[in-house]
Tab-separated table of C-alpha atoms and ligand atoms in Angstrom:
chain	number	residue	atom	x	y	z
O	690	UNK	CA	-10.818	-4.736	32.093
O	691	UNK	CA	-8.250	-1.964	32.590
O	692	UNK	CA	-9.875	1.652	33.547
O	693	UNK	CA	-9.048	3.305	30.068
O	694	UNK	CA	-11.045	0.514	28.174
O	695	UNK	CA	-14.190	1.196	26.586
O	696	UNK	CA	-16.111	-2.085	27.699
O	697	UNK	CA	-19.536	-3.932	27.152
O	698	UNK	CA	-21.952	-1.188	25.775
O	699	UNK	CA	-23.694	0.821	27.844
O	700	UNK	CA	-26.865	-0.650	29.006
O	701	UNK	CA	-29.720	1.850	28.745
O	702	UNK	CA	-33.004	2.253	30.747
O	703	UNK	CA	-35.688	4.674	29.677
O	704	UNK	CA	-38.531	5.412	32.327
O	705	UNK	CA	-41.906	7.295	31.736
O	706	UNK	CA	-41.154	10.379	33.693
O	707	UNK	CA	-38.298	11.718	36.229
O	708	UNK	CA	-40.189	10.196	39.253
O	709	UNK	CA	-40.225	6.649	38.041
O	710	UNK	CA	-36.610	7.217	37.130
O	711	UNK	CA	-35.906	8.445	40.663
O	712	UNK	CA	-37.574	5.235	42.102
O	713	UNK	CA	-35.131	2.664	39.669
O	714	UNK	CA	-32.315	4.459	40.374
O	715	UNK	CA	-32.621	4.712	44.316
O	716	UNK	CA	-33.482	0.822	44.057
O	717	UNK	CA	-30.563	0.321	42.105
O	718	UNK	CA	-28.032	1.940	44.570
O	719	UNK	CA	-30.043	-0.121	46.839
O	720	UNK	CA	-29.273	-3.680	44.940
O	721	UNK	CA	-25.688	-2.237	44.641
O	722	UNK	CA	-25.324	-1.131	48.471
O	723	UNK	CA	-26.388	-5.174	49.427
O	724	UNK	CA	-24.388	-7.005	46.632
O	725	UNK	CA	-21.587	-5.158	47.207
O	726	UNK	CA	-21.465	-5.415	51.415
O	727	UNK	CA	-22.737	-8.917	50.661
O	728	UNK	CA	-19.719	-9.612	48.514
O	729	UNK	CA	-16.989	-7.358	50.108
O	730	UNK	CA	-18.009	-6.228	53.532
O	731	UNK	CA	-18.859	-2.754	52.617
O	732	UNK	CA	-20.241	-0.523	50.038
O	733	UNK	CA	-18.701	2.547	48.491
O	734	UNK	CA	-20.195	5.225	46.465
O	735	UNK	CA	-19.485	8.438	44.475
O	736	UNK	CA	-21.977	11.087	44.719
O	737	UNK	CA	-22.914	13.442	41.983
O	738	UNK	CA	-23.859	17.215	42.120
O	739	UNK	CA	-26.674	18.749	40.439
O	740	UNK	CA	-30.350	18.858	40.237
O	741	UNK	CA	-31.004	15.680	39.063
O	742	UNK	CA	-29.736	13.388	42.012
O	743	UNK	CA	-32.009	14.768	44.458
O	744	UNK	CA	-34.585	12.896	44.094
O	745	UNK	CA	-33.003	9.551	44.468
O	746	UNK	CA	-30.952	11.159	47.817
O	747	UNK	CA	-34.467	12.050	48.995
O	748	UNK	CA	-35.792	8.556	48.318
O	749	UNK	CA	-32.747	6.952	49.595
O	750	UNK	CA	-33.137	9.238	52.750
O	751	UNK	CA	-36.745	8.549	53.140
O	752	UNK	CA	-38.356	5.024	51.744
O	753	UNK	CA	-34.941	3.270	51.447
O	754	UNK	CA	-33.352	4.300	54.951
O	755	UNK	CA	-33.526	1.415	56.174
O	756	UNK	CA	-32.419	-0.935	53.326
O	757	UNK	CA	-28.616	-0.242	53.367
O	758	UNK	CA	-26.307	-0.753	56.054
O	759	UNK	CA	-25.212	2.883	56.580
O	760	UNK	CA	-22.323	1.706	59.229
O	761	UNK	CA	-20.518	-0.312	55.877
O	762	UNK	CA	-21.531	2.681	53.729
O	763	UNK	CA	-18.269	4.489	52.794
O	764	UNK	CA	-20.096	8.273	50.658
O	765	UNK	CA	-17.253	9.881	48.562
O	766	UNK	CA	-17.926	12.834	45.929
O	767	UNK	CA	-17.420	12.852	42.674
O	768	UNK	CA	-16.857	16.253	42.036
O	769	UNK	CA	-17.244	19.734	44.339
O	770	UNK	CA	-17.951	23.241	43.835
O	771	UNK	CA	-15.055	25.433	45.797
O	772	UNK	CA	-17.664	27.009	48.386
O	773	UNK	CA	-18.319	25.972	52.242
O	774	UNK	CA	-19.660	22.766	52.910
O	775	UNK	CA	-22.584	24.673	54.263
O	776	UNK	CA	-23.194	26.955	51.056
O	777	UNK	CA	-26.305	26.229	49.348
O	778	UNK	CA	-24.382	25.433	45.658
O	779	UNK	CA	-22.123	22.982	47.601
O	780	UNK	CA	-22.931	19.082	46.040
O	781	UNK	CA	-22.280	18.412	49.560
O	782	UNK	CA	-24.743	20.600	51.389
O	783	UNK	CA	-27.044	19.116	48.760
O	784	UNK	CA	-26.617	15.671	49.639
O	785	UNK	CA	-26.234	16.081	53.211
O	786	UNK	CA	-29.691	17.705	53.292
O	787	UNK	CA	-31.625	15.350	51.016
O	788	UNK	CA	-29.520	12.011	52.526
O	789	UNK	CA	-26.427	12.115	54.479
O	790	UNK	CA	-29.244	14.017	57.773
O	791	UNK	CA	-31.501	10.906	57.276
O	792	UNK	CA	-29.688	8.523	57.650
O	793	UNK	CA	-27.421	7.068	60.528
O	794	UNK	CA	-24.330	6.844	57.902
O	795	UNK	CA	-21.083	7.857	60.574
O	796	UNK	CA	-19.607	11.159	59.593
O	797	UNK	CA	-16.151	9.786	59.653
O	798	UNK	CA	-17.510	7.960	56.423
O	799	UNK	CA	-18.755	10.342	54.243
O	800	UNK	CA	-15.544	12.031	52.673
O	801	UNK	CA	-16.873	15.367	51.258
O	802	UNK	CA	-14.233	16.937	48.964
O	803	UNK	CA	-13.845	20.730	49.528
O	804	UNK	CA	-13.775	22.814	53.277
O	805	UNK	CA	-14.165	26.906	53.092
O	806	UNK	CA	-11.686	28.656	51.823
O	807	UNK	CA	-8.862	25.590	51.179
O	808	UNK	CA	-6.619	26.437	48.161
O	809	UNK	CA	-8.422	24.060	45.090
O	810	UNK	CA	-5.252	22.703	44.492
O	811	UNK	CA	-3.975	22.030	48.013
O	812	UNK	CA	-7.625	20.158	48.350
O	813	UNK	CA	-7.669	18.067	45.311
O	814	UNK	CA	-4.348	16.870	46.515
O	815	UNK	CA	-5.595	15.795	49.487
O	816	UNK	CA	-8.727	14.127	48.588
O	817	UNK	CA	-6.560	12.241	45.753
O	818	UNK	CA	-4.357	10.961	48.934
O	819	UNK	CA	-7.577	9.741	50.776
O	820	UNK	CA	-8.821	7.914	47.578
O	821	UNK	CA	-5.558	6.468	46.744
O	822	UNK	CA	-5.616	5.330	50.751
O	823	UNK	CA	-8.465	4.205	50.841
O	824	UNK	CA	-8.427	2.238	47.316
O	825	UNK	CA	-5.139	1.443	46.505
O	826	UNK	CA	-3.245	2.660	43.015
O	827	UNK	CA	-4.771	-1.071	41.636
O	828	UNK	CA	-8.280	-2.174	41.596
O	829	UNK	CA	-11.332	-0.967	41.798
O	830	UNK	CA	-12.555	2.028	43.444
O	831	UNK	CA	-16.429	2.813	44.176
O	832	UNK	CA	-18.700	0.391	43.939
O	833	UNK	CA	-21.309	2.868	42.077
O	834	UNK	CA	-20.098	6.035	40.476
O	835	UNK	CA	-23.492	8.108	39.868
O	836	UNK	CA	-23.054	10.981	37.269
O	837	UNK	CA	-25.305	13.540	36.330
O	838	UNK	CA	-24.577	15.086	32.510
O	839	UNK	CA	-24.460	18.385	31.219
O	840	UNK	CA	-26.182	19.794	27.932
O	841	UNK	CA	-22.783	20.340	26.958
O	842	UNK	CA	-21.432	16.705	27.431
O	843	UNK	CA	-19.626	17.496	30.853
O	844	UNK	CA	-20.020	14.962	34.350
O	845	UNK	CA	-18.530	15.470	37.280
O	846	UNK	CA	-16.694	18.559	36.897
O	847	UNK	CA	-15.253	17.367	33.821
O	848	UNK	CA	-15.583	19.910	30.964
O	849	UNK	CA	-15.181	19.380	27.248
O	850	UNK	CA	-11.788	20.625	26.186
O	851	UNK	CA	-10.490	21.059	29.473
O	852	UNK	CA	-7.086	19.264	29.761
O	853	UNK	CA	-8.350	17.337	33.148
O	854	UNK	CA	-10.585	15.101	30.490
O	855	UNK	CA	-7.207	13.612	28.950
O	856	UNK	CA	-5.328	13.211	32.135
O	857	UNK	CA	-4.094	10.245	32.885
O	858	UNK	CA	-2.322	10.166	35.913
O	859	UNK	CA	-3.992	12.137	38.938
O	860	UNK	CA	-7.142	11.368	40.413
O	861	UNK	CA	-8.498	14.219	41.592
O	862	UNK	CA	-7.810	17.799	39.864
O	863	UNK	CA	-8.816	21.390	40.494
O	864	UNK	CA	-10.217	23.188	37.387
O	865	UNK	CA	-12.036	26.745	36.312
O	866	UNK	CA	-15.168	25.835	34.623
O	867	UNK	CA	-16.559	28.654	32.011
O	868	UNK	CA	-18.441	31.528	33.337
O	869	UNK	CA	-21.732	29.584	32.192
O	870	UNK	CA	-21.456	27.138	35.574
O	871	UNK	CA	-22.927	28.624	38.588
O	872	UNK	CA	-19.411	28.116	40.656
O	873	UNK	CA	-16.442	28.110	38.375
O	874	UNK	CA	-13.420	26.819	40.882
O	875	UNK	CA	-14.144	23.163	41.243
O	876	UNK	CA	-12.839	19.808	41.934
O	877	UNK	CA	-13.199	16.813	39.814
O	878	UNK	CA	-12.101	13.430	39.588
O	879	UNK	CA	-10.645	12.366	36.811
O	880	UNK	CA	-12.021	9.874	34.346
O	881	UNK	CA	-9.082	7.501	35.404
O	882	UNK	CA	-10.002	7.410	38.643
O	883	UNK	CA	-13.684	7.283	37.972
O	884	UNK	CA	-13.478	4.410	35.398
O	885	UNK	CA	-12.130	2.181	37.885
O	886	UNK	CA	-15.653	2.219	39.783
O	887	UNK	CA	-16.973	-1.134	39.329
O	888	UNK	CA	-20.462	0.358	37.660
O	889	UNK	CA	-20.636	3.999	36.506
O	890	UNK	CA	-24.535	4.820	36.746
O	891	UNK	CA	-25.362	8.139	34.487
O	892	UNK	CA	-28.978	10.038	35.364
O	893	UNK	CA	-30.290	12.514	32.950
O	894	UNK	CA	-34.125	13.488	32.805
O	895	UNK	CA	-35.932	16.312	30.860
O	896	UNK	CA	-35.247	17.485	26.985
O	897	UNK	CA	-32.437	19.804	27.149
O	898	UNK	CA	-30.632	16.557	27.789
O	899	UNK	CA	-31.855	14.553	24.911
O	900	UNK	CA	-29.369	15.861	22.146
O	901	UNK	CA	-26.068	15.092	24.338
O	902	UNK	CA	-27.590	11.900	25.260
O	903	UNK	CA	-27.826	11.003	21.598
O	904	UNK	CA	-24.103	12.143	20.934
O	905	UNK	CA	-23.067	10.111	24.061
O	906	UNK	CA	-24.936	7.003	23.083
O	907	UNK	CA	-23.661	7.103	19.435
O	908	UNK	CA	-26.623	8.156	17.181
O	909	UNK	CA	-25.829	11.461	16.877
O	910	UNK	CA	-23.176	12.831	13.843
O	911	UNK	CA	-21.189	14.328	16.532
O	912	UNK	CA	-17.625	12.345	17.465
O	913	UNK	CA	-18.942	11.150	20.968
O	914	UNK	CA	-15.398	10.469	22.402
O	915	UNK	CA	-15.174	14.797	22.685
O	916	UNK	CA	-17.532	14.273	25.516
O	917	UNK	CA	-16.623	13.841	29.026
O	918	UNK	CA	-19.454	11.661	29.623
O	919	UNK	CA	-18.410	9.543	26.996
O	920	UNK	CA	-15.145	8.766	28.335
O	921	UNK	CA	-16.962	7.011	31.474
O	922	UNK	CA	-17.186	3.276	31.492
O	923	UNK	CA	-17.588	0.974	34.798
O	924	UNK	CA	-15.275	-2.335	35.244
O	925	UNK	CA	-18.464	-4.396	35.323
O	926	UNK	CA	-20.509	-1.894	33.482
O	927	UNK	CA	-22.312	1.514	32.643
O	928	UNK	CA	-25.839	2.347	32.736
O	929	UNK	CA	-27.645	5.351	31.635
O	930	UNK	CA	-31.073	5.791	33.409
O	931	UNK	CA	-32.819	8.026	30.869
O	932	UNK	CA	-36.351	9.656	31.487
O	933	UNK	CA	-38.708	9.610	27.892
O	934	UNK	CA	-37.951	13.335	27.530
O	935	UNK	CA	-34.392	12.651	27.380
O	936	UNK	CA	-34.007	9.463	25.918
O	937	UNK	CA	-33.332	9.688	21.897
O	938	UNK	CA	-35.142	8.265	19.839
O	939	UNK	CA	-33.457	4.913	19.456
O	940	UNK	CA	-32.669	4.266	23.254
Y	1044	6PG	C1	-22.185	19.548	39.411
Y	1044	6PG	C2	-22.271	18.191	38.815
Y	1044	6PG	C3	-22.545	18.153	37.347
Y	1044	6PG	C4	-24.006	17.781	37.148
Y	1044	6PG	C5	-24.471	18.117	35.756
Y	1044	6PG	C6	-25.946	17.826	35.581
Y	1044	6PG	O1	-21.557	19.690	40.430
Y	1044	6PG	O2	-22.771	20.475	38.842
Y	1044	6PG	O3	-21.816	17.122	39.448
Y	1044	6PG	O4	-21.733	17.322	36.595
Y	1044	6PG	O5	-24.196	16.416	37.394
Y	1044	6PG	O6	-24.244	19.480	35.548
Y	1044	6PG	O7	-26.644	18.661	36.449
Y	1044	6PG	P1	-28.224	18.625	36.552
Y	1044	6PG	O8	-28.579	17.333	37.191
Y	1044	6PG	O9	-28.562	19.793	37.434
Y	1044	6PG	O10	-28.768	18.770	35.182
């Protein structure tokens, strides 16, 4: 499948609460982490931002240390606020304090996106030249993309009707998100890089999710292809890990 094909449906879990959501999805990184090194020698991974992850990082820094081979564990991000590594709103500083500490992953492999005070620009270049180094311009990138959504229909730093959504060419792109997100300069891959992850693994809990869900899933009257999240589809699939308070009615 090429990268800017739709692909199988997604397939949809729903869980009874966030904390049994947390547990599938850190065991599913986990299956992910072994099939993948198992198949290709290492595994690689996109990290999201956000409140929602932090409870699988915290699981996979805690129960499931020991079940993936950090030293074949390549950690990108999948998008970055434009503040120090060590700011407390940096996806980052997140991760590194709920996982990246834990574990005994090398820092030369975990390739955070954003250092203090780099021009946006001058950094999403770079990072695009890492991915593309590290990847290749064919083929598959990470192994698991995990994306968090917003009310609104954005992932990663991807915002409806910003022009990064349509682009088609560069991997990684600064952008100015509305004064509504806590940090508005940001860095996001694009959905052309991020559909080439093999599977694309969304994670939304609570009820303020439930009505995007339902436009992103198709039962809602709203054209779903206006949301970012809608434009992401893994190679070998998508799955949207759903607690009952956001899961619509017909997941
Ligand atoms: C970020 C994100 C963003 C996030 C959603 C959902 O840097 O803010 O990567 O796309 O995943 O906003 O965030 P919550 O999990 O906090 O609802």
């Amino acid at each position: 499948m090429k990268p800017d094909e739709k692909g199988a449906p997604p397939d949809v879990r729903v869980y009874p609460n966030a904390r049994a959501l947390a547990d599938a999805a850190a065991a599913e990184i986990v299956a992910q982490a072994r099939a993948s090194i198992a198949a290709r020698g290492r595994f690689t991974i996109a990290l999201s931002g956000g409140s929602t992850p932090r409870p699988i990082y915290e699981l996979l820094g805690t129960r499931h240390a020991s079940d993936i081979q950090w030293e074949r564990t390549h950690v990108f991000f999948g998008d970055e606020r434009c503040v120090s590594p060590d700011d407390a709103r940096s996806n980052y500083a997140m991760a590194h304090e709920a996982l990246l500490a834990r574990v005994a992953v090398a820092p030369a492999r975990v390739h955070r996106m954003y250092e203090a005070n780099d021009p946006p620009q001058g950094a999403a270049e770079r990072y695009e030249t890492l991915l593309r180094a590290t990847f290749g311009d064919e083929g598959p990138t990470f192994d698991v993309a995990l994306q968090g959504v917003g009310a609104d229909g954005h992932t990663a730093s991807l915002i409806p009707g910003d022009p990064a959504v349509d682009e088609m060419a560069r991997w990684v792109l600064a952008v100015r998100a509305p004064d509504t997100f806590e940090v508005r300069d940001r860095l996001t891959l694009t959905p052309v890089c991020l559909n080439r992850s093999r599977v694309v693994l969304f994670v939304a809990t609570g009820e303020s999710k439930r009505g995007v869900v339902a436009r992103v899933l198709g039962s809602g009257s709203a054209p779903a292809q206006t949301l970012p999240a809608a434009r992401l589809h893994g190679m070998d699939g998508t799955r949207w890990l759903l607690d009952a308070s956001a899961a619509p009615a017909s997941a």
